[in-house]
Short mmCIF file of C-alpha atoms in Angstrom, two decimals:
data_model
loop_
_atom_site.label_atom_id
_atom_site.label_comp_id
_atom_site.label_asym_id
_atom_site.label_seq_id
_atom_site.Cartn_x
_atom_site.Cartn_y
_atom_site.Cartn_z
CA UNK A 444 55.67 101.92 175.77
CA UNK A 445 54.56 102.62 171.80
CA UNK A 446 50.50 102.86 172.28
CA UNK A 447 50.48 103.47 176.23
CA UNK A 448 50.15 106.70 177.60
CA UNK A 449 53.02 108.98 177.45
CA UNK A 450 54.68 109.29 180.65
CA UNK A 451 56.05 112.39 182.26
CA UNK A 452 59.56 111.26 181.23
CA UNK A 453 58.68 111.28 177.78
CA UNK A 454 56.87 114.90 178.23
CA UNK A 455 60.16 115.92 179.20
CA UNK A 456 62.11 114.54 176.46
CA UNK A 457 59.62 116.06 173.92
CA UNK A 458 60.00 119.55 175.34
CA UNK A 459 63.31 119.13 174.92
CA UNK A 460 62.92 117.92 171.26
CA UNK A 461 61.03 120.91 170.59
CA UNK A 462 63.42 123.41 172.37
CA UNK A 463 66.12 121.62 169.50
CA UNK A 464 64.34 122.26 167.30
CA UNK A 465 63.34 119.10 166.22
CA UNK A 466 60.40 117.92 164.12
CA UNK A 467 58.27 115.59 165.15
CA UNK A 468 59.04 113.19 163.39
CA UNK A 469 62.35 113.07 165.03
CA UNK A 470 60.96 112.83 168.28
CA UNK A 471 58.63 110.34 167.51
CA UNK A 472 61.43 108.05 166.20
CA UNK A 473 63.57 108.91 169.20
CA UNK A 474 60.33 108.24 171.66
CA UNK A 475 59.54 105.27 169.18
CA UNK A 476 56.16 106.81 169.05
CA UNK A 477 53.76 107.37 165.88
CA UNK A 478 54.23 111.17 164.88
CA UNK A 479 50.47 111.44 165.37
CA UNK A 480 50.76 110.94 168.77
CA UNK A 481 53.74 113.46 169.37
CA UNK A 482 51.82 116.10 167.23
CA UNK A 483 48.47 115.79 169.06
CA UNK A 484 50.43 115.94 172.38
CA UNK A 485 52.13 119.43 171.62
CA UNK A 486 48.85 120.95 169.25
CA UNK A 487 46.59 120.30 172.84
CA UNK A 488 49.10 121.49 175.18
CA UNK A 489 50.24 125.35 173.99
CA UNK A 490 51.51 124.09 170.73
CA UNK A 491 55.53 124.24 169.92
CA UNK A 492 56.15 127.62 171.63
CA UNK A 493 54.24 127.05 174.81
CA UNK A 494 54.18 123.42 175.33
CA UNK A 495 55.60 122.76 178.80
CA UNK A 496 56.29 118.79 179.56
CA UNK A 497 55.34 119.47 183.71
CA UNK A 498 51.96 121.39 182.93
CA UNK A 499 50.60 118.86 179.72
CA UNK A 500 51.59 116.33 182.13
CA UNK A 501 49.04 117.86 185.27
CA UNK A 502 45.87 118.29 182.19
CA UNK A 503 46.40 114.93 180.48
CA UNK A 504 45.53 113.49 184.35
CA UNK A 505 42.73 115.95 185.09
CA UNK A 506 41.47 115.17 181.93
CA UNK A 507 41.20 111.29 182.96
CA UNK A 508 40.08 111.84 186.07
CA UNK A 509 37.04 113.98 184.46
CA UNK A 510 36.31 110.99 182.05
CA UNK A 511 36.62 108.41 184.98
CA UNK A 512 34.08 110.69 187.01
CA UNK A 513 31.72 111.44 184.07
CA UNK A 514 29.36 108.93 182.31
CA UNK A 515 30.95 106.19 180.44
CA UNK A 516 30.88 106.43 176.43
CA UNK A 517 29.41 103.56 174.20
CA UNK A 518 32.05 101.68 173.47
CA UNK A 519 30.79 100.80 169.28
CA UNK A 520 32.94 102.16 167.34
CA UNK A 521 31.66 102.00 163.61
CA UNK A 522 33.82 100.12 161.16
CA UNK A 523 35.82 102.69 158.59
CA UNK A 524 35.70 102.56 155.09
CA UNK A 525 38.17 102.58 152.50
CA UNK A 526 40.16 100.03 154.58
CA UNK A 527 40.87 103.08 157.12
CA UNK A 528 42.08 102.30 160.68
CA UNK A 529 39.48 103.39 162.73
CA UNK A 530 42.49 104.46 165.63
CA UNK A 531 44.45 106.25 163.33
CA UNK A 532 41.09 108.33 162.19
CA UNK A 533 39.93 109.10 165.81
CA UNK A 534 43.50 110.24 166.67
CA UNK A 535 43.57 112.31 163.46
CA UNK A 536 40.00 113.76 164.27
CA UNK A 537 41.41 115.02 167.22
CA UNK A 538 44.86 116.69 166.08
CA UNK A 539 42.70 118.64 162.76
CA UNK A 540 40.14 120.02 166.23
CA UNK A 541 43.35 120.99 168.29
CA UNK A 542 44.99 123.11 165.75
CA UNK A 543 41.43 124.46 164.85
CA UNK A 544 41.21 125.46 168.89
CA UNK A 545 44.69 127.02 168.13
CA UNK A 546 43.74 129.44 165.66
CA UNK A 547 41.07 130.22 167.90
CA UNK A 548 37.59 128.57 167.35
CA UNK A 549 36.10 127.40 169.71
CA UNK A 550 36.26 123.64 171.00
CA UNK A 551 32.83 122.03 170.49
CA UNK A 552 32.37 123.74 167.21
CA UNK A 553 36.11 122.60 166.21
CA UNK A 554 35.42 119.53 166.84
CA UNK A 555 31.78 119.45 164.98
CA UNK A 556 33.68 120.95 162.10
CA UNK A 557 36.76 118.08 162.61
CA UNK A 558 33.90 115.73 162.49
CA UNK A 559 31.81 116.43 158.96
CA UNK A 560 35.14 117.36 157.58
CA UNK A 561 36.59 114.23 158.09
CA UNK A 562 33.37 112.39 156.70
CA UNK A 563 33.48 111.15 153.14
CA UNK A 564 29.71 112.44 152.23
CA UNK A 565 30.25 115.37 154.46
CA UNK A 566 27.00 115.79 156.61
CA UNK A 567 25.66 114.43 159.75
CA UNK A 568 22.93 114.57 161.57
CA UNK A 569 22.31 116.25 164.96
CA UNK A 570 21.66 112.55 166.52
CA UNK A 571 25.04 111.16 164.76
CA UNK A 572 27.12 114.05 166.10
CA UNK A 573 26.35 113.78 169.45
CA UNK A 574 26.92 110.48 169.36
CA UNK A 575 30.11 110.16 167.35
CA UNK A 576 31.44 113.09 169.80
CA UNK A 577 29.71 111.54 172.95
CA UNK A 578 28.20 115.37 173.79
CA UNK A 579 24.47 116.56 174.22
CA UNK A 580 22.06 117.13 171.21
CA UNK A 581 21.74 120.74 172.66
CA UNK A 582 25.31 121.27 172.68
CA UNK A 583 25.93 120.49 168.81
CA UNK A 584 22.50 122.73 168.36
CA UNK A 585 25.02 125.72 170.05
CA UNK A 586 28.13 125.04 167.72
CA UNK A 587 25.86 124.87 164.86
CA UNK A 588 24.35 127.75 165.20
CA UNK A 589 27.46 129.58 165.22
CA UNK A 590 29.24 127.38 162.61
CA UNK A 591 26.40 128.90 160.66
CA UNK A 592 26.41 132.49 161.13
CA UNK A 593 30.53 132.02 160.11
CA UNK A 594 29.64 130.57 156.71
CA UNK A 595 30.73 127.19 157.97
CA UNK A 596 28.11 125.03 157.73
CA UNK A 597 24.47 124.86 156.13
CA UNK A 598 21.65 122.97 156.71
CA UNK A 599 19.68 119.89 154.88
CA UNK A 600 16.35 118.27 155.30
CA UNK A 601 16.68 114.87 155.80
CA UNK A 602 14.54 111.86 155.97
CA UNK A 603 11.46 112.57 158.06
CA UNK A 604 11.87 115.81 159.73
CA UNK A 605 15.65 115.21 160.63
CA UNK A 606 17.88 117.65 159.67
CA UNK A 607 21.45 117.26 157.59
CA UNK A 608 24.53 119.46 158.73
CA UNK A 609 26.59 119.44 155.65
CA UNK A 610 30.31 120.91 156.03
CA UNK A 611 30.82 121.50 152.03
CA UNK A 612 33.64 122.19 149.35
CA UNK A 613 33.34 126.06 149.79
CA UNK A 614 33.86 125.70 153.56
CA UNK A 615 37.38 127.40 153.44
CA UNK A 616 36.46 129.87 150.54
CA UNK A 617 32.96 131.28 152.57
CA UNK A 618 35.39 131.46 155.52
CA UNK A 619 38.22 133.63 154.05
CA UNK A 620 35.28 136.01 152.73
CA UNK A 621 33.68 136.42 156.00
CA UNK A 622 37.17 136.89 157.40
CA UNK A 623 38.04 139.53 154.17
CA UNK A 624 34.13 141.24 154.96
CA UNK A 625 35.33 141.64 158.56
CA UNK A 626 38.46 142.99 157.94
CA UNK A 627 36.88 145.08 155.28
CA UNK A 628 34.50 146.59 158.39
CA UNK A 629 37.50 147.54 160.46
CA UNK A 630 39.38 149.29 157.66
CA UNK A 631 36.18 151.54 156.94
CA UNK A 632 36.23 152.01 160.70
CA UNK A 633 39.61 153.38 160.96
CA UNK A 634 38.92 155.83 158.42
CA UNK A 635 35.95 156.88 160.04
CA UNK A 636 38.84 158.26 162.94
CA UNK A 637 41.00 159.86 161.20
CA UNK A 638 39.33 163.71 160.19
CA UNK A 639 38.12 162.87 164.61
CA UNK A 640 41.80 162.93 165.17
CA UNK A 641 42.52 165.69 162.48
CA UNK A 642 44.31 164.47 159.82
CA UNK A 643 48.22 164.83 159.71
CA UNK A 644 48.75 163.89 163.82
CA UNK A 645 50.36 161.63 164.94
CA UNK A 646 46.68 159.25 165.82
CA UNK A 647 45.24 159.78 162.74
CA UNK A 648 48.32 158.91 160.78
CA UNK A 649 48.23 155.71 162.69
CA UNK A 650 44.78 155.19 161.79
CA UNK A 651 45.03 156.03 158.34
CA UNK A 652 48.28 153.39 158.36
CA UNK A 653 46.23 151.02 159.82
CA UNK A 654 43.39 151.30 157.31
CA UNK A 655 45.55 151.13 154.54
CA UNK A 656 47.60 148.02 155.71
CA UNK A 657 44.67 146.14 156.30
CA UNK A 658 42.42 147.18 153.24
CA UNK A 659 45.49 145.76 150.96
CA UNK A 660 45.19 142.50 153.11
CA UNK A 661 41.64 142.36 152.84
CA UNK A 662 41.70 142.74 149.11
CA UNK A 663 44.59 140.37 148.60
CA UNK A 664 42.70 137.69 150.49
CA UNK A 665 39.51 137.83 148.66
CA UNK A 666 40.87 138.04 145.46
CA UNK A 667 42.91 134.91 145.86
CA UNK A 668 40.29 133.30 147.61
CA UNK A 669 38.14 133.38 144.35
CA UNK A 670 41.46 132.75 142.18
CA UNK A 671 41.62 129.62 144.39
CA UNK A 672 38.05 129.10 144.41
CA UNK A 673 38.08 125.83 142.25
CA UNK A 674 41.05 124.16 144.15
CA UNK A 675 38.25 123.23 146.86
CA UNK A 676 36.33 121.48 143.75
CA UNK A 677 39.20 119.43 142.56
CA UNK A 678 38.09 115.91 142.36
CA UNK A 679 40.03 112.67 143.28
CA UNK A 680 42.48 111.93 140.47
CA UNK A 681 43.87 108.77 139.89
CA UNK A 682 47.23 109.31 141.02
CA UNK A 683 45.70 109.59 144.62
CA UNK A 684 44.46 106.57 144.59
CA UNK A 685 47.00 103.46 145.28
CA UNK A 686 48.70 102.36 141.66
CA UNK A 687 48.19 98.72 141.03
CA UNK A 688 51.35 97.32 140.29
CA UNK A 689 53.29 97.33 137.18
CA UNK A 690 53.47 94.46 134.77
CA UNK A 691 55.46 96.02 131.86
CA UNK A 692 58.36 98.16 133.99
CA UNK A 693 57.51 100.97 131.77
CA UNK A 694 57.73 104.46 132.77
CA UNK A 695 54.30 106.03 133.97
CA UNK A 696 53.34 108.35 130.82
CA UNK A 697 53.37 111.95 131.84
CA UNK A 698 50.56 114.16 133.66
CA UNK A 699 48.15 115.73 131.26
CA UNK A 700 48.36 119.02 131.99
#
């Protein structure tokens, strides 16, 4: 039934879907489900290559049987702004964490991130994150202190002695550099191996392949990263925002380039 829990029936048919080749979309409309809920279902259980309807069927009821045993969450659920529905948000919240666990992050801080990312000013508190993600103050402290050291997040002072986690516009740009600095460690690495190996064997030639694959990827990245760099700074034109409606039927005049 459209807003119930899927049932295992419906696990089947969307591992079917998926072996199809469908998109979800398609299931969705087939399941007459919202797409949000068929794309949170597969992004939490192995994604489109390893979901398996039997298995995400066996977690989704261990998973309420741990909420049933654990302590029961406030039930306040602030109201959204922008006219947002606060359902469609929270379901949202949680696809943007899932693929984030996907790509490998971990799970509290992909959901911390999820959280300020998906905040208009984008900051919170210590206090407001464990409460908006019903967790312990000491296990936000964890995920931001490694949200930090990966260029994810900084710190504000607040009112008082609070502090402000702020998840800002260079998020994505600070992460592609670590990642391009790390790669850029294991390239100088490899070369370090290959006069060990003796150049011209079979190892070092490897090595030396290696090195020079990945110091062309490394380079690529960060130089598009800061090609990119002011994408993240774009702000909200007014063709995002909803058009009011038309009282001449004229054509809209072009985009100003």
């Amino acid at each position: 039934m459209p807003g119930g829990r899927l049932t295992q029936q419906e696990r089947r048919q969307i591992a079917q879907g998926l072996a199809d080749n469908l998109s979800y979309a398609e299931i969705a409309r087939r399941l007459e489900r919202p797409t949000s809920t068929i794309t949170r279902e597969v992004t939490r259980n192995g994604g489109p290559a390893g979901y398996r309807a039997e298995v995400a069927h066996r977690a989704t009821e261990h998973r309420a049987h741990r909420r049933k045993q654990g302590a029961p969450r406030t039930a306040h659920t602030p109201p959204q702004p922008h006219g947002r529905d606060a359902g469609e948000v929270g379901a949202y919240e949680e696809v943007f964490a899932t693929v984030m666990i996907t790509s490998g992050m971990p799970t509290m801080m992909s959901r911390v991130v999820a959280a300020l990312v998906l905040t208009d000013s984008g900051s919170l508190t210590a206090a407001e994150l464990a409460q908006h993600l019903q967790v312990s103050p000491a296990a936000v402290s964890k995920a931001i202190a490694y949200l930090e050291s990966q260029g994810f997040v900084r710190r504000e002072r607040g009112e008082g002695r609070r502090e402000r986690y702020v998840v800002d516009d260079d998020v994505y740009y600070q992460s592609m550099m670590a990642s391009a600095r790390a790669t850029a460690q294991v390239v100088a690495t490899a070369r370090q191996g290959v006069p060990v190996l003796r150049p011209g064997t079979p190892a070092a030639t490897r090595l030396e392949n290696i090195a020079r694959f990945l110091d062309f990827v490394s380079e690529s990245t960060a130089r598009a990263a800061e090609q990119a760099r002011d994408i993240l700074h774009a702000k909200p034109s007014p063709a995002s925002a909803p058009a009011p409606a038309s009282t001449t039927g004229g054509a809209a005049p072009p985009a100003q380039k």
